[in-house]
mmCIF file with all atom_site columns, C-alpha atoms in Angstrom:
data_model
loop_
_atom_site.group_PDB
_atom_site.id
_atom_site.type_symbol
_atom_site.label_atom_id
_atom_site.label_alt_id
_atom_site.label_comp_id
_atom_site.label_asym_id
_atom_site.label_entity_id
_atom_site.label_seq_id
_atom_site.pdbx_PDB_ins_code
_atom_site.Cartn_x
_atom_site.Cartn_y
_atom_site.Cartn_z
_atom_site.occupancy
_atom_site.B_iso_or_equiv
_atom_site.pdbx_formal_charge
_atom_site.auth_seq_id
_atom_site.auth_comp_id
_atom_site.auth_asym_id
_atom_site.auth_atom_id
_atom_site.pdbx_PDB_model_num
ATOM 1   C CA . MET A 1 1   ? 28.881 390.679 125.872 1.00 0.00 ? 153 MET A CA 1
ATOM 2   C CA . LYS A 1 2   ? 27.582 387.388 127.349 1.00 0.00 ? 154 LYS A CA 1
ATOM 3   C CA . ALA A 1 3   ? 24.164 387.884 125.754 1.00 0.00 ? 155 ALA A CA 1
ATOM 4   C CA . THR A 1 4   ? 25.754 388.200 122.299 1.00 0.00 ? 156 THR A CA 1
ATOM 5   C CA . ILE A 1 5   ? 28.024 385.179 122.651 1.00 0.00 ? 157 ILE A CA 1
ATOM 6   C CA . LYS A 1 6   ? 25.344 382.784 123.910 1.00 0.00 ? 158 LYS A CA 1
ATOM 7   C CA . PRO A 1 7   ? 23.194 382.749 120.700 1.00 0.00 ? 159 PRO A CA 1
ATOM 8   C CA . PHE A 1 8   ? 26.311 382.244 118.570 1.00 0.00 ? 160 PHE A CA 1
ATOM 9   C CA . ALA A 1 9   ? 27.489 379.417 120.825 1.00 0.00 ? 161 ALA A CA 1
ATOM 10  C CA . ILE A 1 10  ? 24.120 377.667 120.467 1.00 0.00 ? 162 ILE A CA 1
ATOM 11  C CA . VAL A 1 11  ? 24.104 378.087 116.680 1.00 0.00 ? 163 VAL A CA 1
ATOM 12  C CA . GLY A 1 12  ? 27.690 376.838 116.541 1.00 0.00 ? 164 GLY A CA 1
ATOM 13  C CA . ALA A 1 13  ? 26.847 373.765 118.590 1.00 0.00 ? 165 ALA A CA 1
ATOM 14  C CA . VAL A 1 14  ? 23.846 372.952 116.388 1.00 0.00 ? 166 VAL A CA 1
ATOM 15  C CA . LEU A 1 15  ? 25.933 373.334 113.234 1.00 0.00 ? 167 LEU A CA 1
ATOM 16  C CA . ALA A 1 16  ? 28.698 371.158 114.647 1.00 0.00 ? 168 ALA A CA 1
ATOM 17  C CA . MET A 1 17  ? 26.190 368.433 115.511 1.00 0.00 ? 169 MET A CA 1
ATOM 18  C CA . SER A 1 18  ? 24.623 368.509 112.056 1.00 0.00 ? 170 SER A CA 1
ATOM 19  C CA . VAL A 1 19  ? 28.017 368.346 110.364 1.00 0.00 ? 171 VAL A CA 1
ATOM 20  C CA . ALA A 1 20  ? 29.026 365.426 112.573 1.00 0.00 ? 172 ALA A CA 1
ATOM 21  C CA . SER A 1 21  ? 25.843 363.513 111.829 1.00 0.00 ? 173 SER A CA 1
ATOM 22  C CA . THR A 1 22  ? 26.017 364.071 108.073 1.00 0.00 ? 174 THR A CA 1
ATOM 23  C CA . GLY A 1 23  ? 29.759 363.487 107.984 1.00 0.00 ? 175 GLY A CA 1
ATOM 24  C CA . MET A 1 24  ? 29.360 359.871 109.057 1.00 0.00 ? 176 MET A CA 1
ATOM 25  C CA . ALA A 1 25  ? 30.656 357.321 106.583 1.00 0.00 ? 177 ALA A CA 1
ATOM 26  C CA . GLN A 1 26  ? 28.092 356.226 104.036 1.00 0.00 ? 178 GLN A CA 1
ATOM 27  C CA . GLU A 1 27  ? 27.637 352.498 103.708 1.00 0.00 ? 179 GLU A CA 1
ATOM 28  C CA . ARG A 1 28  ? 29.163 351.231 100.463 1.00 0.00 ? 180 ARG A CA 1
ATOM 29  C CA . SER A 1 29  ? 27.437 348.814 98.129  1.00 0.00 ? 181 SER A CA 1
ATOM 30  C CA . GLY A 1 30  ? 28.478 345.212 97.763  1.00 0.00 ? 182 GLY A CA 1
ATOM 31  C CA . GLU A 1 31  ? 29.503 345.914 94.190  1.00 0.00 ? 183 GLU A CA 1
ATOM 32  C CA . GLU A 1 32  ? 31.754 348.799 95.258  1.00 0.00 ? 184 GLU A CA 1
ATOM 33  C CA . ILE A 1 33  ? 33.456 346.678 97.898  1.00 0.00 ? 185 ILE A CA 1
ATOM 34  C CA . TYR A 1 34  ? 33.811 343.714 95.547  1.00 0.00 ? 186 TYR A CA 1
ATOM 35  C CA . ASN A 1 35  ? 35.414 345.872 92.851  1.00 0.00 ? 187 ASN A CA 1
ATOM 36  C CA . SER A 1 36  ? 37.839 347.580 95.218  1.00 0.00 ? 188 SER A CA 1
ATOM 37  C CA . ASN A 1 37  ? 38.697 344.736 97.609  1.00 0.00 ? 189 ASN A CA 1
ATOM 38  C CA . CYS A 1 38  ? 37.580 341.306 96.471  1.00 0.00 ? 190 CYS A CA 1
ATOM 39  C CA . SER A 1 39  ? 37.958 341.068 92.718  1.00 0.00 ? 191 SER A CA 1
ATOM 40  C CA . ALA A 1 40  ? 41.727 340.506 92.731  1.00 0.00 ? 192 ALA A CA 1
ATOM 41  C CA . CYS A 1 41  ? 41.256 337.044 94.244  1.00 0.00 ? 193 CYS A CA 1
ATOM 42  C CA . HIS A 1 42  ? 37.713 336.220 93.121  1.00 0.00 ? 194 HIS A CA 1
ATOM 43  C CA . MET A 1 43  ? 38.347 337.008 89.441  1.00 0.00 ? 195 MET A CA 1
ATOM 44  C CA . THR A 1 44  ? 41.465 334.849 89.283  1.00 0.00 ? 196 THR A CA 1
ATOM 45  C CA . GLY A 1 45  ? 40.784 332.182 91.897  1.00 0.00 ? 197 GLY A CA 1
ATOM 46  C CA . ALA A 1 46  ? 43.911 333.162 93.821  1.00 0.00 ? 198 ALA A CA 1
ATOM 47  C CA . ALA A 1 47  ? 44.594 331.106 96.955  1.00 0.00 ? 199 ALA A CA 1
ATOM 48  C CA . GLY A 1 48  ? 41.556 328.927 96.238  1.00 0.00 ? 200 GLY A CA 1
ATOM 49  C CA . ALA A 1 49  ? 39.000 331.761 96.200  1.00 0.00 ? 201 ALA A CA 1
ATOM 50  C CA . PRO A 1 50  ? 35.884 330.775 94.245  1.00 0.00 ? 202 PRO A CA 1
ATOM 51  C CA . LYS A 1 51  ? 35.877 332.649 90.943  1.00 0.00 ? 203 LYS A CA 1
ATOM 52  C CA . MET A 1 52  ? 32.908 334.885 90.243  1.00 0.00 ? 204 MET A CA 1
ATOM 53  C CA . ASP A 1 53  ? 31.999 333.006 87.071  1.00 0.00 ? 205 ASP A CA 1
ATOM 54  C CA . ALA A 1 54  ? 32.150 329.554 88.700  1.00 0.00 ? 206 ALA A CA 1
ATOM 55  C CA . SER A 1 55  ? 28.494 329.154 89.598  1.00 0.00 ? 207 SER A CA 1
ATOM 56  C CA . ASP A 1 56  ? 28.917 325.478 90.572  1.00 0.00 ? 208 ASP A CA 1
ATOM 57  C CA . ASP A 1 57  ? 31.586 326.425 93.139  1.00 0.00 ? 209 ASP A CA 1
ATOM 58  C CA . TRP A 1 58  ? 29.345 329.083 94.645  1.00 0.00 ? 210 TRP A CA 1
ATOM 59  C CA . GLN A 1 59  ? 26.294 326.838 94.663  1.00 0.00 ? 211 GLN A CA 1
ATOM 60  C CA . SER A 1 60  ? 28.170 324.044 96.457  1.00 0.00 ? 212 SER A CA 1
ATOM 61  C CA . ARG A 1 61  ? 29.375 326.504 99.106  1.00 0.00 ? 213 ARG A CA 1
ATOM 62  C CA . LEU A 1 62  ? 25.875 327.922 99.509  1.00 0.00 ? 214 LEU A CA 1
ATOM 63  C CA . ASP A 1 63  ? 24.420 324.409 99.815  1.00 0.00 ? 215 ASP A CA 1
ATOM 64  C CA . ALA A 1 64  ? 27.033 323.364 102.384 1.00 0.00 ? 216 ALA A CA 1
ATOM 65  C CA . ARG A 1 65  ? 27.128 326.483 104.581 1.00 0.00 ? 217 ARG A CA 1
ATOM 66  C CA . GLY A 1 66  ? 24.038 328.500 103.760 1.00 0.00 ? 218 GLY A CA 1
ATOM 67  C CA . ARG A 1 67  ? 24.067 332.247 103.294 1.00 0.00 ? 219 ARG A CA 1
ATOM 68  C CA . GLU A 1 68  ? 24.694 332.850 107.010 1.00 0.00 ? 220 GLU A CA 1
ATOM 69  C CA . GLY A 1 69  ? 27.723 330.563 106.887 1.00 0.00 ? 221 GLY A CA 1
ATOM 70  C CA . LEU A 1 70  ? 29.117 332.475 103.917 1.00 0.00 ? 222 LEU A CA 1
ATOM 71  C CA . TYR A 1 71  ? 28.564 335.739 105.778 1.00 0.00 ? 223 TYR A CA 1
ATOM 72  C CA . LYS A 1 72  ? 30.453 334.296 108.742 1.00 0.00 ? 224 LYS A CA 1
ATOM 73  C CA . ASN A 1 73  ? 33.347 333.200 106.504 1.00 0.00 ? 225 ASN A CA 1
ATOM 74  C CA . ALA A 1 74  ? 33.576 336.640 104.890 1.00 0.00 ? 226 ALA A CA 1
ATOM 75  C CA . ILE A 1 75  ? 33.491 338.454 108.230 1.00 0.00 ? 227 ILE A CA 1
ATOM 76  C CA . ASN A 1 76  ? 35.766 336.118 110.217 1.00 0.00 ? 228 ASN A CA 1
ATOM 77  C CA . GLY A 1 77  ? 37.986 334.870 107.407 1.00 0.00 ? 229 GLY A CA 1
ATOM 78  C CA . TYR A 1 78  ? 38.249 331.434 105.842 1.00 0.00 ? 230 TYR A CA 1
ATOM 79  C CA . LYS A 1 79  ? 41.358 329.479 104.862 1.00 0.00 ? 231 LYS A CA 1
ATOM 80  C CA . ALA A 1 80  ? 43.656 331.955 103.043 1.00 0.00 ? 232 ALA A CA 1
ATOM 81  C CA . MET A 1 81  ? 41.126 334.812 103.202 1.00 0.00 ? 233 MET A CA 1
ATOM 82  C CA . PRO A 1 82  ? 41.721 337.093 106.195 1.00 0.00 ? 234 PRO A CA 1
ATOM 83  C CA . PRO A 1 83  ? 38.843 338.477 108.269 1.00 0.00 ? 235 PRO A CA 1
ATOM 84  C CA . MET A 1 84  ? 36.908 341.025 106.205 1.00 0.00 ? 236 MET A CA 1
ATOM 85  C CA . GLY A 1 85  ? 38.878 339.909 103.147 1.00 0.00 ? 237 GLY A CA 1
ATOM 86  C CA . THR A 1 86  ? 41.079 342.854 102.280 1.00 0.00 ? 238 THR A CA 1
ATOM 87  C CA . CYS A 1 87  ? 38.537 345.423 103.493 1.00 0.00 ? 239 CYS A CA 1
ATOM 88  C CA . SER A 1 88  ? 39.742 346.269 106.978 1.00 0.00 ? 240 SER A CA 1
ATOM 89  C CA . ASP A 1 89  ? 37.344 349.220 107.233 1.00 0.00 ? 241 ASP A CA 1
ATOM 90  C CA . CYS A 1 90  ? 34.216 347.331 106.155 1.00 0.00 ? 242 CYS A CA 1
ATOM 91  C CA . SER A 1 91  ? 31.292 346.875 108.492 1.00 0.00 ? 243 SER A CA 1
ATOM 92  C CA . ASP A 1 92  ? 29.601 343.509 108.943 1.00 0.00 ? 244 ASP A CA 1
ATOM 93  C CA . ALA A 1 93  ? 26.613 344.858 106.989 1.00 0.00 ? 245 ALA A CA 1
ATOM 94  C CA . GLU A 1 94  ? 28.876 345.857 104.102 1.00 0.00 ? 246 GLU A CA 1
ATOM 95  C CA . MET A 1 95  ? 30.465 342.409 104.062 1.00 0.00 ? 247 MET A CA 1
ATOM 96  C CA . LYS A 1 96  ? 27.029 340.788 103.966 1.00 0.00 ? 248 LYS A CA 1
ATOM 97  C CA . ALA A 1 97  ? 26.032 343.082 101.085 1.00 0.00 ? 249 ALA A CA 1
ATOM 98  C CA . THR A 1 98  ? 29.205 342.043 99.274  1.00 0.00 ? 250 THR A CA 1
ATOM 99  C CA . VAL A 1 99  ? 28.463 338.345 99.743  1.00 0.00 ? 251 VAL A CA 1
ATOM 100 C CA . ASP A 1 100 ? 24.927 338.961 98.462  1.00 0.00 ? 252 ASP A CA 1
ATOM 101 C CA . TYR A 1 101 ? 26.301 340.816 95.440  1.00 0.00 ? 253 TYR A CA 1
ATOM 102 C CA . MET A 1 102 ? 28.754 338.024 94.666  1.00 0.00 ? 254 MET A CA 1
ATOM 103 C CA . LEU A 1 103 ? 26.100 335.316 94.980  1.00 0.00 ? 255 LEU A CA 1
ATOM 104 C CA . ASP A 1 104 ? 23.660 337.266 92.811  1.00 0.00 ? 256 ASP A CA 1
ATOM 105 C CA . GLU A 1 105 ? 26.337 337.695 90.140  1.00 0.00 ? 257 GLU A CA 1
ATOM 106 C CA . ALA A 1 106 ? 27.590 334.108 90.295  1.00 0.00 ? 258 ALA A CA 1
ATOM 107 C CA . LEU A 1 107 ? 24.301 332.207 90.424  1.00 0.00 ? 259 LEU A CA 1
#
């Protein structure tokens, strides 16, 4: 009986590991995150958020803080914007991709 169970246990363990590794969350694009979490404020300018179509506002922020500073603001929060904006499950890399997306669209 032990000889029969052992091969199945090994196969089961390998399958479980492959499912776990492929079941990891896929990183979302900046556009996806913007559309689902950021657009409510950045389309309307709510609470002083720079609007997507206000290229002068974005350029002045980029000039003053640099891209790294804007990443830091998005990740840690800035004024009325909470840390990670409204995307509590975003990674730092996803937030940076979102900032890049917004700058590319605005400038």
